[in-house]
XYZ file of C-alpha atoms in Angstrom:
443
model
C -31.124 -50.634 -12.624
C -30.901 -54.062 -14.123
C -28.629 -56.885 -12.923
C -26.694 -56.722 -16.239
C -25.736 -52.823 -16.108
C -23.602 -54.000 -12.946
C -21.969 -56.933 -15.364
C -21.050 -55.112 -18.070
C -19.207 -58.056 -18.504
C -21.942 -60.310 -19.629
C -21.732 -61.019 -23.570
C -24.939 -63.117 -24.065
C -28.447 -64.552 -22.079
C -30.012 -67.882 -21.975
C -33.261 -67.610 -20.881
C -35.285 -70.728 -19.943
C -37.425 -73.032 -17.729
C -37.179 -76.433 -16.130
C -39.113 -79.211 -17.996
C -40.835 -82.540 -15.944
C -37.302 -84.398 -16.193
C -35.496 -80.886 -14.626
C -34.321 -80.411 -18.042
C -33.192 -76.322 -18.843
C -35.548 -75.472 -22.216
C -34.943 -72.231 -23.799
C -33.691 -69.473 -25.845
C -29.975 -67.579 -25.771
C -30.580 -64.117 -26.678
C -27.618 -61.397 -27.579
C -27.516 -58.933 -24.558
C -28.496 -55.902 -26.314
C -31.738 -57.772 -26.610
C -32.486 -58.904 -22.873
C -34.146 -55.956 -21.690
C -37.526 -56.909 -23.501
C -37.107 -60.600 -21.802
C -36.768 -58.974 -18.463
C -40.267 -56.903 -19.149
C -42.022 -59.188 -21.535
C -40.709 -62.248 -21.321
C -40.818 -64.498 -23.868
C -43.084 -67.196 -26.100
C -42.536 -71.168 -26.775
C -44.400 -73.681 -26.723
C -46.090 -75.329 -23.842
C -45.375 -78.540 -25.054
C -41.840 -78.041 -24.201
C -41.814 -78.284 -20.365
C -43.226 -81.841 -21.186
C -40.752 -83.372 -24.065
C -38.752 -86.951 -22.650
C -35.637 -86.890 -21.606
C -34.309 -87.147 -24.883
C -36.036 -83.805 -26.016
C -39.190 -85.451 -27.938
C -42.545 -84.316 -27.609
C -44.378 -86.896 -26.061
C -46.406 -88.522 -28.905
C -50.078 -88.614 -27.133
C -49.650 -85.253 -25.296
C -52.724 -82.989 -25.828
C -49.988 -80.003 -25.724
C -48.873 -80.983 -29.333
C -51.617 -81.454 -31.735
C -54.495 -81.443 -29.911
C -54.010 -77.701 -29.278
C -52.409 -76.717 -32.226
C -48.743 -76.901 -30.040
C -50.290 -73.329 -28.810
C -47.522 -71.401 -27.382
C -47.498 -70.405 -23.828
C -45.954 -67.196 -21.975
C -42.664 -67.367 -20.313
C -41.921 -64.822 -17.604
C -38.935 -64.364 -15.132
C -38.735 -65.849 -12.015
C -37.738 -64.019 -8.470
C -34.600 -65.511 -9.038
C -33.409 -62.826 -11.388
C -30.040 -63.246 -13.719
C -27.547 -65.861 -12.358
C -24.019 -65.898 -14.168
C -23.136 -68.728 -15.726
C -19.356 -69.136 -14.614
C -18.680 -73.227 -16.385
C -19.507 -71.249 -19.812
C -16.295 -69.699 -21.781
C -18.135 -66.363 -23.089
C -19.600 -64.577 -19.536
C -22.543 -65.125 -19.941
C -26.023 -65.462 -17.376
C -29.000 -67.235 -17.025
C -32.693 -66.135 -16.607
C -34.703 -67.834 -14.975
C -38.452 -67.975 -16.260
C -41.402 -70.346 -15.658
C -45.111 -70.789 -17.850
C -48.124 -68.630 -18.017
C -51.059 -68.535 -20.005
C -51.804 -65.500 -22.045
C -54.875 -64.604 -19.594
C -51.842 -64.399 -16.380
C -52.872 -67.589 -15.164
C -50.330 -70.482 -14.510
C -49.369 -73.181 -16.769
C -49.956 -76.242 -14.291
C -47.875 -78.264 -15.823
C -44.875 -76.163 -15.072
C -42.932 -78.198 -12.063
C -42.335 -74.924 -10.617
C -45.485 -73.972 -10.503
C -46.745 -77.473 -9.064
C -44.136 -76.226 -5.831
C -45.269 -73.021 -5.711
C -49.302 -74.550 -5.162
C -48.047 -76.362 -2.261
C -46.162 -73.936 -0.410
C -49.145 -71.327 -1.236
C -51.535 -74.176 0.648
C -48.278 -73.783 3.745
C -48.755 -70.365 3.890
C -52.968 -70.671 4.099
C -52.088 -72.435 7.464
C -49.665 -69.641 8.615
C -46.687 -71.840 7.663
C -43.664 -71.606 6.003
C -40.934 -74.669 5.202
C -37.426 -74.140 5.510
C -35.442 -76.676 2.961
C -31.942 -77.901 2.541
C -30.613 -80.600 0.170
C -27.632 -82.829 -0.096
C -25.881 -83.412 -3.389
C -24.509 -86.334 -4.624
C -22.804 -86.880 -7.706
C -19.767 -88.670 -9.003
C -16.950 -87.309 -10.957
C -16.298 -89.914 -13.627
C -13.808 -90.267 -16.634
C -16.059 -91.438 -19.388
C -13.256 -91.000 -22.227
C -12.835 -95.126 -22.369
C -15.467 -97.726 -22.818
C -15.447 -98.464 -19.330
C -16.600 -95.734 -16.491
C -13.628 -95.293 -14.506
C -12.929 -92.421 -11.502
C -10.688 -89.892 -12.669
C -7.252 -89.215 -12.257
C -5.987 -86.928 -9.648
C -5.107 -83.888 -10.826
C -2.396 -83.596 -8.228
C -0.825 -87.441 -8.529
C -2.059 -88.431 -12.275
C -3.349 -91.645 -10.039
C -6.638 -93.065 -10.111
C -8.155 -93.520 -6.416
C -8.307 -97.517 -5.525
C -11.422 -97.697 -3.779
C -14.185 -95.553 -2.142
C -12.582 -92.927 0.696
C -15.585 -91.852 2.835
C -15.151 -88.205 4.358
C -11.978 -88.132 3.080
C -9.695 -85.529 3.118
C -7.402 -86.687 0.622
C -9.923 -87.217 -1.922
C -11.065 -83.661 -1.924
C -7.791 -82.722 -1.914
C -6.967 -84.360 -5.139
C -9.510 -82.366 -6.559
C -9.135 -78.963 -4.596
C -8.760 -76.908 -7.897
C -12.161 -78.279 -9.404
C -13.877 -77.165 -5.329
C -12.483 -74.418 -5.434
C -14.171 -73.175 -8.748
C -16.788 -75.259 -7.706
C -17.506 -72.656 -4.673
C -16.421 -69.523 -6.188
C -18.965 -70.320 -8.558
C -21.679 -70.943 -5.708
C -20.427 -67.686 -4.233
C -21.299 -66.060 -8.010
C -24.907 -67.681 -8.021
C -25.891 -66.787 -4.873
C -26.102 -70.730 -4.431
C -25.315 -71.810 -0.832
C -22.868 -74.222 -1.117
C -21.606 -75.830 2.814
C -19.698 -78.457 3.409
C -18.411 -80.671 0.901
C -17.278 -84.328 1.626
C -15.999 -87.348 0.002
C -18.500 -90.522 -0.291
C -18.629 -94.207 -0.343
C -18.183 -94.670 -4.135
C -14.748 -93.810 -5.976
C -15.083 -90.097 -7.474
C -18.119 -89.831 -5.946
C -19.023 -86.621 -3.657
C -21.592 -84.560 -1.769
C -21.857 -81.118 -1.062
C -24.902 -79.494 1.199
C -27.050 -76.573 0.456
C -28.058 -74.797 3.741
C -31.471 -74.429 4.858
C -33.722 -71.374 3.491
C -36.904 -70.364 4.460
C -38.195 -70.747 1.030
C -38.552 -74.568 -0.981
C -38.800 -72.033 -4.325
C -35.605 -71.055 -4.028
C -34.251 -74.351 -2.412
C -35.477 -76.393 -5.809
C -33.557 -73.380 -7.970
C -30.274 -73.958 -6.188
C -30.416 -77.585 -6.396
C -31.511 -77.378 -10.213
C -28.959 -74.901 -10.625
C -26.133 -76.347 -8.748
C -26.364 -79.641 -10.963
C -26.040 -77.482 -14.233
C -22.802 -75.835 -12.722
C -21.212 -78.835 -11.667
C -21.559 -80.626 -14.967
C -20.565 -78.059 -16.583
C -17.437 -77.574 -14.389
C -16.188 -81.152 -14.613
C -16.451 -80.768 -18.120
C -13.695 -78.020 -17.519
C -11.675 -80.135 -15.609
C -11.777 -83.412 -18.476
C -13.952 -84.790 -17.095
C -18.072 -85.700 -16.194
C -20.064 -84.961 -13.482
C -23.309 -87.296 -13.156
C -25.764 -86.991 -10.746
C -27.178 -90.541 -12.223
C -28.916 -92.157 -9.855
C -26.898 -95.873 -10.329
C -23.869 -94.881 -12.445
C -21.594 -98.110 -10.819
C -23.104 -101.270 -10.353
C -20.463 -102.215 -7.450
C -21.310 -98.905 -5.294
C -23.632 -96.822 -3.694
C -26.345 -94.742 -5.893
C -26.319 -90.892 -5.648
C -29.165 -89.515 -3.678
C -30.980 -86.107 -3.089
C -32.041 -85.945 0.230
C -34.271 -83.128 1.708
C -33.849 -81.983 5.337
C -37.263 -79.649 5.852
C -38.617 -78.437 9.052
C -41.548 -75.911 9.308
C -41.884 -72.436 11.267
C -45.189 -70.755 12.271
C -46.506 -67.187 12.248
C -44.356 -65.949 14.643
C -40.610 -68.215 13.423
C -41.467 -70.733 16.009
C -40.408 -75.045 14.526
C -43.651 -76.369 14.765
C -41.878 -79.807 14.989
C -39.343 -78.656 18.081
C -40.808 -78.631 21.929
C -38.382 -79.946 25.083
C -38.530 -83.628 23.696
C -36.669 -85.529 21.696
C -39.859 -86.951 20.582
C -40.859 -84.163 18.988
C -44.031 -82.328 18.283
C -47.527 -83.666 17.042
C -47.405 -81.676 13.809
C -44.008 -83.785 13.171
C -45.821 -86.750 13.437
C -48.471 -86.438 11.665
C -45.465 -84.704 8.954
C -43.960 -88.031 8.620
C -47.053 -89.964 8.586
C -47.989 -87.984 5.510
C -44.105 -88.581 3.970
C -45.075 -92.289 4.573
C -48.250 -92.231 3.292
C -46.978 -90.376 0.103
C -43.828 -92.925 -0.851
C -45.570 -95.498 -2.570
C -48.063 -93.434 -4.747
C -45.114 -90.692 -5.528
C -42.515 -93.533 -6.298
C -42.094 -92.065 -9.822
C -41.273 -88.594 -8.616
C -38.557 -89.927 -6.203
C -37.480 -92.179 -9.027
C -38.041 -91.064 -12.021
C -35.836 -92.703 -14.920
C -35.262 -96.545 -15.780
C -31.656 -96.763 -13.783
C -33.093 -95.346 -10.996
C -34.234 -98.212 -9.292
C -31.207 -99.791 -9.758
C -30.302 -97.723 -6.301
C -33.054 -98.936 -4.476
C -31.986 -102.403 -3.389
C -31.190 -103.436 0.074
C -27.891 -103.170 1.692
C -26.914 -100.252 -1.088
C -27.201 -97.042 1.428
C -30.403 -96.415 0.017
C -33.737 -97.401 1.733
C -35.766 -99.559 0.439
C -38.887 -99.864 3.740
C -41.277 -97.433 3.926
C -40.371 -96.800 7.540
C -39.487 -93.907 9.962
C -36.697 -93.570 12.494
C -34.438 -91.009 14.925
C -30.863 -90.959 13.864
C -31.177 -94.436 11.701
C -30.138 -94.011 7.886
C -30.982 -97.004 6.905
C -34.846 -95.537 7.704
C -36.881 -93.787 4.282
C -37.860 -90.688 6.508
C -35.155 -89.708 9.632
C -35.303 -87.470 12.363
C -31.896 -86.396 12.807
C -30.252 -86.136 16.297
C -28.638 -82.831 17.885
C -30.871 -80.133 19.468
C -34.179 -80.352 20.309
C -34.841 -77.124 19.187
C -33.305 -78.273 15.698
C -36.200 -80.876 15.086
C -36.913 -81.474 11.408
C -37.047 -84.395 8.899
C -34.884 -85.788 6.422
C -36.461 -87.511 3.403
C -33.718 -89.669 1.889
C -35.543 -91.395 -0.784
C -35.027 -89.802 -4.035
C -31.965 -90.622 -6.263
C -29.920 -87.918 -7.909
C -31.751 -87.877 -10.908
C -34.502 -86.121 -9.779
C -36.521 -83.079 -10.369
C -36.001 -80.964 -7.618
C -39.253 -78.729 -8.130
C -41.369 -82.194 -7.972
C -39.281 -83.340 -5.371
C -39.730 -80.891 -2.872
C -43.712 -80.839 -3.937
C -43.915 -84.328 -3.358
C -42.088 -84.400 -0.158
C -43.529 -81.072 1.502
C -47.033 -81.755 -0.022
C -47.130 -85.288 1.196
C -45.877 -83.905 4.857
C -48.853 -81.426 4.562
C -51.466 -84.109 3.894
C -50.072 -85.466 7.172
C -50.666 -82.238 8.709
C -54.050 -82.108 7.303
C -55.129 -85.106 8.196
C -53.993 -84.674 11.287
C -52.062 -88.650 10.598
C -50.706 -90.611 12.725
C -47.205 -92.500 11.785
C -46.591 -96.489 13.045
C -43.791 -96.697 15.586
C -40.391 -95.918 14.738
C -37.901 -98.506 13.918
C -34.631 -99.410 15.167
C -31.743 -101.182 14.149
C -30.985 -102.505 10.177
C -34.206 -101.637 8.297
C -32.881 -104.248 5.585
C -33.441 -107.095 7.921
C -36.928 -105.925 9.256
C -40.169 -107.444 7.745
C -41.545 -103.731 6.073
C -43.538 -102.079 3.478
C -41.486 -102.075 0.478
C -40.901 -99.146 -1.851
C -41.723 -99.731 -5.356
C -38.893 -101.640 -6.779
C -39.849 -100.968 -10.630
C -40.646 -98.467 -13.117
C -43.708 -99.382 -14.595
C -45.154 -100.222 -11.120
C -44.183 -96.763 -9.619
C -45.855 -95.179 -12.755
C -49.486 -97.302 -12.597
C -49.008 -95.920 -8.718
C -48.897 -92.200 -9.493
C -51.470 -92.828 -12.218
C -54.173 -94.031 -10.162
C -53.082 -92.282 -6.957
C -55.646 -90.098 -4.649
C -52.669 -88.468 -2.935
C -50.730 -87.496 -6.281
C -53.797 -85.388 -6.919
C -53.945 -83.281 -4.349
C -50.401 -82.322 -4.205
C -50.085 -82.474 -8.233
C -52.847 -80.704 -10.704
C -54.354 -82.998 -12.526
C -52.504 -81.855 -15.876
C -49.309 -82.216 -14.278
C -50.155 -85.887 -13.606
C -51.054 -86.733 -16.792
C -48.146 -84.897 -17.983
C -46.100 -86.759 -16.429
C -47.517 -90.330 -16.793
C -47.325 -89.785 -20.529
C -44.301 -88.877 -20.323
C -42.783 -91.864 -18.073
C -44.379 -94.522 -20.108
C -42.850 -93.444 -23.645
C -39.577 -93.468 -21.813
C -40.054 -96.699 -20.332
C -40.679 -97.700 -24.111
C -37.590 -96.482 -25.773
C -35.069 -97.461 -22.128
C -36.494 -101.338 -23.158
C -34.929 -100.599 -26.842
C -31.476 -99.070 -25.805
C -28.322 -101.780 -24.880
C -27.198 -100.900 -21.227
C -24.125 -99.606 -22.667
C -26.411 -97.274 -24.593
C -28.552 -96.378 -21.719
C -25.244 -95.632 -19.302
C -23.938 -93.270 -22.090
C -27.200 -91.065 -22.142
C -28.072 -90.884 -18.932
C -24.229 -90.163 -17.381
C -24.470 -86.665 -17.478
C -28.188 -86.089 -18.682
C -29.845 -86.335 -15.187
């Protein structure tokens, strides 16, 4: 029995897949015709999972011309029909991702590119088991200037940031509230939800799963229902990574660890040191920061986060319990060991993401590296490797970089180079006002 014979409620379908830039791409389809997408699937061309974030086909991509802009087969993903509760009509979502007409994968599907790496996991008898941490702001953008929204309880605007503040998710209880039921329809799982160090700005955590493919679909998922939602409430949700020049970016950090054969952490023993295999994990995530820069960072604004003293890190460093590190190992139990990457900005990709971040911890693992010593105290005031502090530096990186490779397929890399540098071309062109406006709720 199909998902929609239990929703009889369901009026129409979008079907569609997740571009380079995490962008959804696809078709809405009347229900009477969704059966054939959920046996056949469905046809575009393979040139759209690699447009620019404005939507335009990239103008040296061998997908367009080259090839005739051949079309490439879209088939569902595991994931199955989601509702789409921010939407007026009920309607759902499904889910597909890129094939060739022979069966074989279309490489430069991010979804894919995740898939590759957790297939190379399970070669080793290994699974990862992923969480991530949402940021976003909620943002009145009816004026010229960004300004945080008014409570819907008060009609006030908050003065200043609130961190973990009760208050300030009170003031917005109604939009939470929705916010979860909707999680609760999506099979998205939505934890705790807390108020952060910018004004309107919030995070809410996605519990761990013992499988990154369906980790990346709630986090890609999760920022279409938000927007959506605010948009409900009057107002905008952005997940950009620098929205407000006077506070803190919005990140998208990753908290992974990685069971064996049998469910054991490979990274947990009776130490708070940890395990071998978790070195040589973060060695890898260290090794992998300055040649996957772009993937962490993707867009023009989003190294306006990364500057010191901003709550985002800008050394290529390790630590236990220290934020201000790139790569943490979180106190609490021993048995609890894992790593939290807390690089990447909210703009992000979250299929790339997680490839980039599990498949640089793999190399580690691989290459059996070893990390330097862990830091302690204010990274910012520490003489340290630097993260790539520009755009067009962070794309020459990925470019040229022996490590992208063997996480990425090689088509996925040029892909995405391609793409990143006719951005960086028309982001030069655009005011900031104009840049601000498009990327606000975009990302």
């Amino acid at each position: 029995m199909s998902w929609l014979d239990d929703h009889p409620e369901i009026r129409n379908v979008r079907c569609g897949a997740a571009d380079l830039n995490g962008q959804a791409r696809g078709k809405r389809v009347p229900r009477r015709f969704a059966a054939k997408l959920e046996t056949d699937g469905t046809r575009f061309p393979l040139s759209v999972l690699n447009l620019d974030i404005w939507g335009e086909d990239i103008d040296d991509s061998p997908l367009v011309f080259e090839s005739g802009d051949a079309d490439g087969l879209l088939l569902p993903t595991e994931r199955g029909y989601v509702s789409m509760p921010w939407l007026q009509s009920p309607s759902a979502l499904l889910p597909l991702w890129a094939f060739h007409d022979d069966g074989t994968p279309f490489t430069g599907d991010p979804r894919h590119a995740l898939a590759r790496v957790l297939d190379r996991y399970k070669e080793r008898g290994l699974t990862p088991v992923a969480a991530t941490e949402m940021e976003f702001y909620l943002v009145d953008d009816s004026g010229k200037e960004l300004r945080q929204p008014k409570s819907p309880r008060s009609g006030k605007r908050r003065a200043g940031a609130e961190i973990l503040s009760l208050r300030a998710l009170d003031a917005f209880d109604g939009f939470f509230n929705e916010l979860y039921d909707a999680c609760d329809a999506m099979d998205i799982p939505a934890e705790a939800a807390i108020s952060e160090g910018g004004v309107g700005q919030f995070e809410v955590n996605l519990e761990h799963v013992p499988d990154a493919l369906k980790a990346a679909d709630d986090a890609w998922l999760f920022k279409m229902l938000v927007r959506g939602l605010a948009r409900n409430h009057g107002m905008a949700a952005s997940f950009m990574a620098k929205p407000y020049e006077d506070y803190a970016g919005n990140g998208l950090h990753t908290h992974f660890s990685v069971l064996d054969e049998s469910g054991k952490n490979v990274f947990a023993n009776d130490t708070a040191e940890g395990t071998p295999l978790l070195h040589n994990a973060i060695a890898g995530c260290l090794a992998g920061i300055p040649e996957l820069a772009l993937i962490f960072a993707p867009h023009g604004n989003s190294y306006e986060r990364l500057v010191p003293g901003a709550h985002a890190p800008t050394s290529i460093c390790w630590a236990y319990d220290n934020r201000t590190a790139s790569v943490r190992v979180p106190g609490g139990s021993f048995a609890a060991r894992r790593i939290e990457h807390r690089l990447a900005g909210g703009d992000v990709n979250p299929y790339l993401f997680l490839a980039a971040v599990l498949g640089s911890a793999l190399v580690g693992i691989e290459d059996n590296m070893t990390p330097p010593a862990p830091i302690t105290g204010n990274s910012y005031d520490q003489k340290l490797p630097q993260v790539p502090d520009n755009w067009s530096d962070a794309i020459d990186a990925f470019a040229q970089s022996k490590l992208a490779h063997r996480i990425f397929d090689a088509q996925l890399v040029d892909n995405l180079t391609r793409t990143k540098r006719q951005e960086m071309a028309h982001f030069a062109e655009m005011t900031p006002e104009e840049q601000l406006d498009h990327y606000l709720d975009l990302v």
